[in-house]
Amino acid sequence: MKSPMILVSSGRTMGSLSMQRQQSALYGMCLALSGGTGVLSSGGDARTLAARCDGLLLAGGGDIHPSRFGQPVQSEKLSIDPVRDEEEQALFQAFFSRGKPILGICRGIQAVNVFLGGTLRQHIEGHSDCCHRVRCIPRLAALAGAAPMVNSYHHQAVDIIASSLHAAAWAEDGTVEALLHETAPLLGVQWHPERMVPPLCDDAAGANHLPLFRWLCERC
């Protein structure tokens, strides 16, 4: 059986000689364990990439620029990269229009919501560098458990949910922690499942969220 090729979005940082692309190697490891092959995106025509790749993983990283959801900058804690925002929106639209599966992780769930017309809370407290429990609807519980302990590395969060999406998990303080599309193969989670796959990484003891990556690969 052919191994699906999953495009993984990348962050950008200035190197000593040029702009560098980077992303956690854990994404590729988790995709490999799930039967897929991860390919790091370093730019290029989004429609060509969507034609050649089988699925898209919108990975973690910095913050979405508030102008993407019609707001001025209201927080000094934002870490923004408008070029990445533009690239990921083009990738999302190209894969989504082809009906190809998309998994959004941390920044990725926020991007999915914004690209479909939703908004974000620019800054929240209590969700950075910690673990907490979330409550999942049955459709997501089949992959992550009904009330799993998850890691948390974010300070932006979903606010108004895009009309084609619905919430699939919530933190105890009511923060939306997962989104599912009504009809398309599209899932976003606010936590980092690649850091919850032992023995690769074990942020939340006893948890194994590899099924989220299998969900992506199996729909390719």
PDB file of C-alpha atoms in Angstrom:
ATOM      1  CA  MET A   1       0.000   0.000   0.000  1.00  0.00           C
ATOM      2  CA  LYS A   2       1.334   3.438  -0.942  1.00  0.00           C
ATOM      3  CA  SER A   3       2.536   5.609   1.931  1.00  0.00           C
ATOM      4  CA  PRO A   4       0.597   8.911   1.842  1.00  0.00           C
ATOM      5  CA  MET A   5       2.736  12.014   1.479  1.00  0.00           C
ATOM      6  CA  ILE A   6       1.819  14.645   4.064  1.00  0.00           C
ATOM      7  CA  LEU A   7       2.959  18.241   3.623  1.00  0.00           C
ATOM      8  CA  VAL A   8       3.994  19.786   6.961  1.00  0.00           C
ATOM      9  CA  SER A   9       3.909  23.581   7.194  1.00  0.00           C
ATOM     10  CA  SER A  10       7.071  25.251   8.452  1.00  0.00           C
ATOM     11  CA  GLY A  11       8.147  28.187  10.551  1.00  0.00           C
ATOM     12  CA  ARG A  12      10.621  30.838   9.419  1.00  0.00           C
ATOM     13  CA  THR A  13      13.577  32.284  11.265  1.00  0.00           C
ATOM     14  CA  MET A  14      16.459  34.471  10.128  1.00  0.00           C
ATOM     15  CA  GLY A  15      19.721  32.514   9.846  1.00  0.00           C
ATOM     16  CA  SER A  16      23.220  33.919   9.570  1.00  0.00           C
ATOM     17  CA  LEU A  17      23.168  33.683   5.766  1.00  0.00           C
ATOM     18  CA  SER A  18      19.503  33.552   4.826  1.00  0.00           C
ATOM     19  CA  MET A  19      15.968  32.929   6.045  1.00  0.00           C
ATOM     20  CA  GLN A  20      15.734  29.399   7.483  1.00  0.00           C
ATOM     21  CA  ARG A  21      12.818  26.949   7.577  1.00  0.00           C
ATOM     22  CA  GLN A  22      12.240  24.771  10.614  1.00  0.00           C
ATOM     23  CA  GLN A  23       9.746  22.495  12.304  1.00  0.00           C
ATOM     24  CA  SER A  24       9.818  19.797  14.989  1.00  0.00           C
ATOM     25  CA  ALA A  25      11.136  16.435  13.765  1.00  0.00           C
ATOM     26  CA  LEU A  26       8.463  14.787  15.932  1.00  0.00           C
ATOM     27  CA  TYR A  27       5.839  15.489  13.254  1.00  0.00           C
ATOM     28  CA  GLY A  28       7.701  13.386  10.715  1.00  0.00           C
ATOM     29  CA  MET A  29       8.295  10.615  13.258  1.00  0.00           C
ATOM     30  CA  CYS A  30       4.611  10.453  14.184  1.00  0.00           C
ATOM     31  CA  LEU A  31       3.532  10.414  10.545  1.00  0.00           C
ATOM     32  CA  ALA A  32       6.009   7.599   9.825  1.00  0.00           C
ATOM     33  CA  LEU A  33       4.598   5.573  12.736  1.00  0.00           C
ATOM     34  CA  SER A  34       1.151   6.160  11.246  1.00  0.00           C
ATOM     35  CA  GLY A  35       2.081   4.862   7.801  1.00  0.00           C
ATOM     36  CA  GLY A  36       2.736   8.235   6.187  1.00  0.00           C
ATOM     37  CA  THR A  37       5.685  10.268   4.962  1.00  0.00           C
ATOM     38  CA  GLY A  38       6.117  13.848   6.136  1.00  0.00           C
ATOM     39  CA  VAL A  39       7.492  16.456   3.733  1.00  0.00           C
ATOM     40  CA  LEU A  40       8.539  19.841   5.119  1.00  0.00           C
ATOM     41  CA  SER A  41       7.109  22.771   3.181  1.00  0.00           C
ATOM     42  CA  SER A  42       9.650  25.428   2.229  1.00  0.00           C
ATOM     43  CA  GLY A  43       7.443  27.489  -0.059  1.00  0.00           C
ATOM     44  CA  GLY A  44       6.299  27.010  -3.632  1.00  0.00           C
ATOM     45  CA  ASP A  45       3.021  27.106  -5.496  1.00  0.00           C
ATOM     46  CA  ALA A  46       0.245  25.943  -3.173  1.00  0.00           C
ATOM     47  CA  ARG A  47      -1.869  24.408  -5.944  1.00  0.00           C
ATOM     48  CA  THR A  48       1.062  22.344  -7.200  1.00  0.00           C
ATOM     49  CA  LEU A  49       1.844  21.126  -3.694  1.00  0.00           C
ATOM     50  CA  ALA A  50      -1.800  20.201  -3.112  1.00  0.00           C
ATOM     51  CA  ALA A  51      -1.878  18.259  -6.364  1.00  0.00           C
ATOM     52  CA  ARG A  52       1.227  16.244  -5.480  1.00  0.00           C
ATOM     53  CA  CYS A  53       0.714  15.679  -1.745  1.00  0.00           C
ATOM     54  CA  ASP A  54      -2.037  13.591  -0.162  1.00  0.00           C
ATOM     55  CA  GLY A  55      -2.700  15.573   3.005  1.00  0.00           C
ATOM     56  CA  LEU A  56      -1.726  18.702   4.932  1.00  0.00           C
ATOM     57  CA  LEU A  57      -0.509  19.139   8.500  1.00  0.00           C
ATOM     58  CA  LEU A  58      -0.710  22.754   9.660  1.00  0.00           C
ATOM     59  CA  ALA A  59       1.873  22.624  12.412  1.00  0.00           C
ATOM     60  CA  GLY A  60       2.513  24.589  15.589  1.00  0.00           C
ATOM     61  CA  GLY A  61       4.375  27.881  15.693  1.00  0.00           C
ATOM     62  CA  GLY A  62       3.830  31.581  16.308  1.00  0.00           C
ATOM     63  CA  ASP A  63       0.654  33.640  16.283  1.00  0.00           C
ATOM     64  CA  ILE A  64      -1.798  34.508  13.515  1.00  0.00           C
ATOM     65  CA  HIS A  65      -1.761  38.231  12.708  1.00  0.00           C
ATOM     66  CA  PRO A  66      -5.023  39.760  14.019  1.00  0.00           C
ATOM     67  CA  SER A  67      -5.628  41.492  10.675  1.00  0.00           C
ATOM     68  CA  ARG A  68      -6.468  38.038   9.311  1.00  0.00           C
ATOM     69  CA  PHE A  69      -9.594  38.042  11.454  1.00  0.00           C
ATOM     70  CA  GLY A  70     -10.417  41.736  11.232  1.00  0.00           C
ATOM     71  CA  GLN A  71      -8.861  43.025  14.452  1.00  0.00           C
ATOM     72  CA  PRO A  72      -6.044  45.435  15.340  1.00  0.00           C
ATOM     73  CA  VAL A  73      -3.121  44.135  17.376  1.00  0.00           C
ATOM     74  CA  GLN A  74      -4.251  44.155  21.023  1.00  0.00           C
ATOM     75  CA  SER A  75      -1.493  42.161  22.709  1.00  0.00           C
ATOM     76  CA  GLU A  76       2.227  42.867  23.064  1.00  0.00           C
ATOM     77  CA  LYS A  77       2.860  39.142  23.411  1.00  0.00           C
ATOM     78  CA  LEU A  78       2.146  38.251  19.792  1.00  0.00           C
ATOM     79  CA  SER A  79       4.859  36.548  17.731  1.00  0.00           C
ATOM     80  CA  ILE A  80       3.721  37.083  14.153  1.00  0.00           C
ATOM     81  CA  ASP A  81       4.947  36.216  10.677  1.00  0.00           C
ATOM     82  CA  PRO A  82       2.639  37.604   7.955  1.00  0.00           C
ATOM     83  CA  VAL A  83       4.486  35.647   5.253  1.00  0.00           C
ATOM     84  CA  ARG A  84       3.741  32.360   6.996  1.00  0.00           C
ATOM     85  CA  ASP A  85       0.106  33.413   7.436  1.00  0.00           C
ATOM     86  CA  GLU A  86      -0.174  34.055   3.701  1.00  0.00           C
ATOM     87  CA  GLU A  87       1.557  30.808   2.734  1.00  0.00           C
ATOM     88  CA  GLU A  88      -0.542  28.685   5.056  1.00  0.00           C
ATOM     89  CA  GLN A  89      -3.796  30.272   3.924  1.00  0.00           C
ATOM     90  CA  ALA A  90      -2.896  29.463   0.309  1.00  0.00           C
ATOM     91  CA  LEU A  91      -1.997  25.892   1.271  1.00  0.00           C
ATOM     92  CA  PHE A  92      -5.188  25.473   3.264  1.00  0.00           C
ATOM     93  CA  GLN A  93      -7.362  26.697   0.419  1.00  0.00           C
ATOM     94  CA  ALA A  94      -5.567  24.497  -2.124  1.00  0.00           C
ATOM     95  CA  PHE A  95      -5.884  21.300  -0.081  1.00  0.00           C
ATOM     96  CA  PHE A  96      -9.378  22.091   1.203  1.00  0.00           C
ATOM     97  CA  SER A  97     -10.722  22.773  -2.294  1.00  0.00           C
ATOM     98  CA  ARG A  98      -9.468  19.347  -3.382  1.00  0.00           C
ATOM     99  CA  GLY A  99     -11.138  17.642  -0.436  1.00  0.00           C
ATOM    100  CA  LYS A 100      -7.817  16.416   0.918  1.00  0.00           C
ATOM    101  CA  PRO A 101      -7.489  15.774   4.678  1.00  0.00           C
ATOM    102  CA  ILE A 102      -6.073  18.484   6.923  1.00  0.00           C
ATOM    103  CA  LEU A 103      -4.882  18.260  10.521  1.00  0.00           C
ATOM    104  CA  GLY A 104      -4.225  21.508  12.416  1.00  0.00           C
ATOM    105  CA  ILE A 105      -2.068  21.454  15.540  1.00  0.00           C
ATOM    106  CA  CYS A 106      -1.889  24.353  18.051  1.00  0.00           C
ATOM    107  CA  ARG A 107      -1.308  27.312  15.705  1.00  0.00           C
ATOM    108  CA  GLY A 108      -2.870  25.047  13.074  1.00  0.00           C
ATOM    109  CA  ILE A 109      -6.303  24.865  14.721  1.00  0.00           C
ATOM    110  CA  GLN A 110      -6.284  28.652  15.047  1.00  0.00           C
ATOM    111  CA  ALA A 111      -5.313  29.034  11.388  1.00  0.00           C
ATOM    112  CA  VAL A 112      -8.078  26.685  10.236  1.00  0.00           C
ATOM    113  CA  ASN A 113     -10.671  28.629  12.192  1.00  0.00           C
ATOM    114  CA  VAL A 114      -9.465  31.984  10.858  1.00  0.00           C
ATOM    115  CA  PHE A 115      -9.173  30.793   7.250  1.00  0.00           C
ATOM    116  CA  LEU A 116     -12.810  29.647   7.363  1.00  0.00           C
ATOM    117  CA  GLY A 117     -14.059  32.936   8.825  1.00  0.00           C
ATOM    118  CA  GLY A 118     -13.695  32.538  12.589  1.00  0.00           C
ATOM    119  CA  THR A 119     -11.825  34.726  15.075  1.00  0.00           C
ATOM    120  CA  LEU A 120      -9.297  34.328  17.884  1.00  0.00           C
ATOM    121  CA  ARG A 121      -8.762  35.608  21.383  1.00  0.00           C
ATOM    122  CA  GLN A 122      -5.404  37.351  21.096  1.00  0.00           C
ATOM    123  CA  HIS A 123      -4.191  36.474  24.580  1.00  0.00           C
ATOM    124  CA  ILE A 124      -5.357  34.202  27.380  1.00  0.00           C
ATOM    125  CA  GLU A 125      -3.687  33.229  30.627  1.00  0.00           C
ATOM    126  CA  GLY A 126      -3.110  29.793  32.090  1.00  0.00           C
ATOM    127  CA  HIS A 127      -2.453  27.808  28.905  1.00  0.00           C
ATOM    128  CA  SER A 128       1.301  28.225  28.425  1.00  0.00           C
ATOM    129  CA  ASP A 129       3.765  25.464  29.362  1.00  0.00           C
ATOM    130  CA  CYS A 130       1.369  23.331  31.364  1.00  0.00           C
ATOM    131  CA  CYS A 131      -0.886  20.288  31.167  1.00  0.00           C
ATOM    132  CA  HIS A 132      -4.626  20.210  31.781  1.00  0.00           C
ATOM    133  CA  ARG A 133      -7.627  18.000  31.134  1.00  0.00           C
ATOM    134  CA  VAL A 134     -10.056  18.474  28.243  1.00  0.00           C
ATOM    135  CA  ARG A 135     -13.538  17.110  27.567  1.00  0.00           C
ATOM    136  CA  CYS A 136     -14.036  15.583  24.095  1.00  0.00           C
ATOM    137  CA  ILE A 137     -17.170  14.797  22.120  1.00  0.00           C
ATOM    138  CA  PRO A 138     -17.551  11.085  21.205  1.00  0.00           C
ATOM    139  CA  ARG A 139     -16.241  11.526  17.647  1.00  0.00           C
ATOM    140  CA  LEU A 140     -12.932  12.882  18.960  1.00  0.00           C
ATOM    141  CA  ALA A 141     -12.920  10.695  22.069  1.00  0.00           C
ATOM    142  CA  ALA A 142     -12.488   7.701  19.771  1.00  0.00           C
ATOM    143  CA  LEU A 143      -9.051   9.125  18.900  1.00  0.00           C
ATOM    144  CA  ALA A 144      -7.917  10.933  22.053  1.00  0.00           C
ATOM    145  CA  GLY A 145     -10.096   9.658  24.894  1.00  0.00           C
ATOM    146  CA  ALA A 146     -13.153  11.178  26.548  1.00  0.00           C
ATOM    147  CA  ALA A 147     -11.288  13.323  29.082  1.00  0.00           C
ATOM    148  CA  PRO A 148      -7.564  13.197  28.284  1.00  0.00           C
ATOM    149  CA  MET A 149      -4.804  15.129  29.982  1.00  0.00           C
ATOM    150  CA  VAL A 150      -3.116  17.246  27.299  1.00  0.00           C
ATOM    151  CA  ASN A 151      -0.158  19.580  27.054  1.00  0.00           C
ATOM    152  CA  SER A 152      -0.609  23.296  26.435  1.00  0.00           C
ATOM    153  CA  TYR A 153       1.790  25.730  24.750  1.00  0.00           C
ATOM    154  CA  HIS A 154      -0.399  28.566  23.496  1.00  0.00           C
ATOM    155  CA  HIS A 155      -1.654  32.007  24.456  1.00  0.00           C
ATOM    156  CA  GLN A 156      -4.027  32.660  21.546  1.00  0.00           C
ATOM    157  CA  ALA A 157      -7.230  30.630  21.359  1.00  0.00           C
ATOM    158  CA  VAL A 158     -10.350  30.104  19.277  1.00  0.00           C
ATOM    159  CA  ASP A 159     -13.028  32.723  19.949  1.00  0.00           C
ATOM    160  CA  ILE A 160     -15.889  32.841  17.416  1.00  0.00           C
ATOM    161  CA  ILE A 161     -16.015  29.475  15.634  1.00  0.00           C
ATOM    162  CA  ALA A 162     -16.298  29.479  11.830  1.00  0.00           C
ATOM    163  CA  SER A 163     -19.794  28.525  10.677  1.00  0.00           C
ATOM    164  CA  SER A 164     -18.664  25.294   8.977  1.00  0.00           C
ATOM    165  CA  LEU A 165     -16.842  24.053  12.087  1.00  0.00           C
ATOM    166  CA  HIS A 166     -17.988  22.854  15.480  1.00  0.00           C
ATOM    167  CA  ALA A 167     -16.218  22.491  18.805  1.00  0.00           C
ATOM    168  CA  ALA A 168     -15.055  18.971  19.638  1.00  0.00           C
ATOM    169  CA  ALA A 169     -13.226  19.549  22.938  1.00  0.00           C
ATOM    170  CA  TRP A 170     -13.076  22.130  25.731  1.00  0.00           C
ATOM    171  CA  ALA A 171     -10.718  22.883  28.603  1.00  0.00           C
ATOM    172  CA  GLU A 172     -12.134  23.205  32.100  1.00  0.00           C
ATOM    173  CA  ASP A 173     -12.164  27.002  31.733  1.00  0.00           C
ATOM    174  CA  GLY A 174     -14.274  26.745  28.564  1.00  0.00           C
ATOM    175  CA  THR A 175     -11.456  27.326  26.060  1.00  0.00           C
ATOM    176  CA  VAL A 176     -12.136  25.513  22.786  1.00  0.00           C
ATOM    177  CA  GLU A 177      -9.496  22.796  22.416  1.00  0.00           C
ATOM    178  CA  ALA A 178     -10.559  21.016  19.198  1.00  0.00           C
ATOM    179  CA  LEU A 179     -12.563  21.709  16.046  1.00  0.00           C
ATOM    180  CA  LEU A 180     -14.119  19.407  13.450  1.00  0.00           C
ATOM    181  CA  HIS A 181     -15.569  20.289  10.060  1.00  0.00           C
ATOM    182  CA  GLU A 182     -19.205  19.408   9.459  1.00  0.00           C
ATOM    183  CA  THR A 183     -18.490  17.415   6.273  1.00  0.00           C
ATOM    184  CA  ALA A 184     -14.842  17.687   5.157  1.00  0.00           C
ATOM    185  CA  PRO A 185     -11.893  15.625   6.535  1.00  0.00           C
ATOM    186  CA  LEU A 186     -10.668  18.503   8.675  1.00  0.00           C
ATOM    187  CA  LEU A 187      -9.619  18.313  12.334  1.00  0.00           C
ATOM    188  CA  GLY A 188      -7.806  20.771  14.573  1.00  0.00           C
ATOM    189  CA  VAL A 189      -6.516  20.322  18.123  1.00  0.00           C
ATOM    190  CA  GLN A 190      -5.074  23.018  20.384  1.00  0.00           C
ATOM    191  CA  TRP A 191      -2.597  20.700  22.091  1.00  0.00           C
ATOM    192  CA  HIS A 192       0.564  19.129  20.647  1.00  0.00           C
ATOM    193  CA  PRO A 193      -0.133  15.406  20.042  1.00  0.00           C
ATOM    194  CA  GLU A 194       3.372  14.877  18.607  1.00  0.00           C
ATOM    195  CA  ARG A 195       4.641  15.451  22.142  1.00  0.00           C
ATOM    196  CA  MET A 196       2.252  12.830  23.523  1.00  0.00           C
ATOM    197  CA  VAL A 197       3.464   9.723  21.691  1.00  0.00           C
ATOM    198  CA  PRO A 198       5.704   7.524  23.847  1.00  0.00           C
ATOM    199  CA  PRO A 199       8.501   6.654  23.538  1.00  0.00           C
ATOM    200  CA  LEU A 200       9.134   9.668  21.256  1.00  0.00           C
ATOM    201  CA  CYS A 201       7.886  12.211  23.787  1.00  0.00           C
ATOM    202  CA  ASP A 202       5.726  11.946  26.889  1.00  0.00           C
ATOM    203  CA  ASP A 203       4.450  15.362  27.981  1.00  0.00           C
ATOM    204  CA  ALA A 204       1.323  13.875  29.563  1.00  0.00           C
ATOM    205  CA  ALA A 205       2.129  10.600  31.309  1.00  0.00           C
ATOM    206  CA  GLY A 206       0.093   7.646  30.073  1.00  0.00           C
ATOM    207  CA  ALA A 207      -1.324   9.417  27.005  1.00  0.00           C
ATOM    208  CA  ASN A 208      -0.780   8.288  23.416  1.00  0.00           C
ATOM    209  CA  HIS A 209      -2.196  10.575  20.734  1.00  0.00           C
ATOM    210  CA  LEU A 210      -0.725   8.809  17.712  1.00  0.00           C
ATOM    211  CA  PRO A 211      -4.305   8.019  16.561  1.00  0.00           C
ATOM    212  CA  LEU A 212      -4.662  11.681  15.539  1.00  0.00           C
ATOM    213  CA  PHE A 213      -1.871  11.208  13.001  1.00  0.00           C
ATOM    214  CA  ARG A 214      -3.378   7.912  11.876  1.00  0.00           C
ATOM    215  CA  TRP A 215      -6.663   9.736  11.321  1.00  0.00           C
ATOM    216  CA  LEU A 216      -4.865  12.025   8.864  1.00  0.00           C
ATOM    217  CA  CYS A 217      -2.987   9.269   7.037  1.00  0.00           C
ATOM    218  CA  GLU A 218      -5.981   6.946   6.778  1.00  0.00           C
ATOM    219  CA  ARG A 219      -8.046   9.629   5.029  1.00  0.00           C
ATOM    220  CA  CYS A 220      -5.485  10.216   2.286  1.00  0.00           C
TER     221      CYS A 220
END
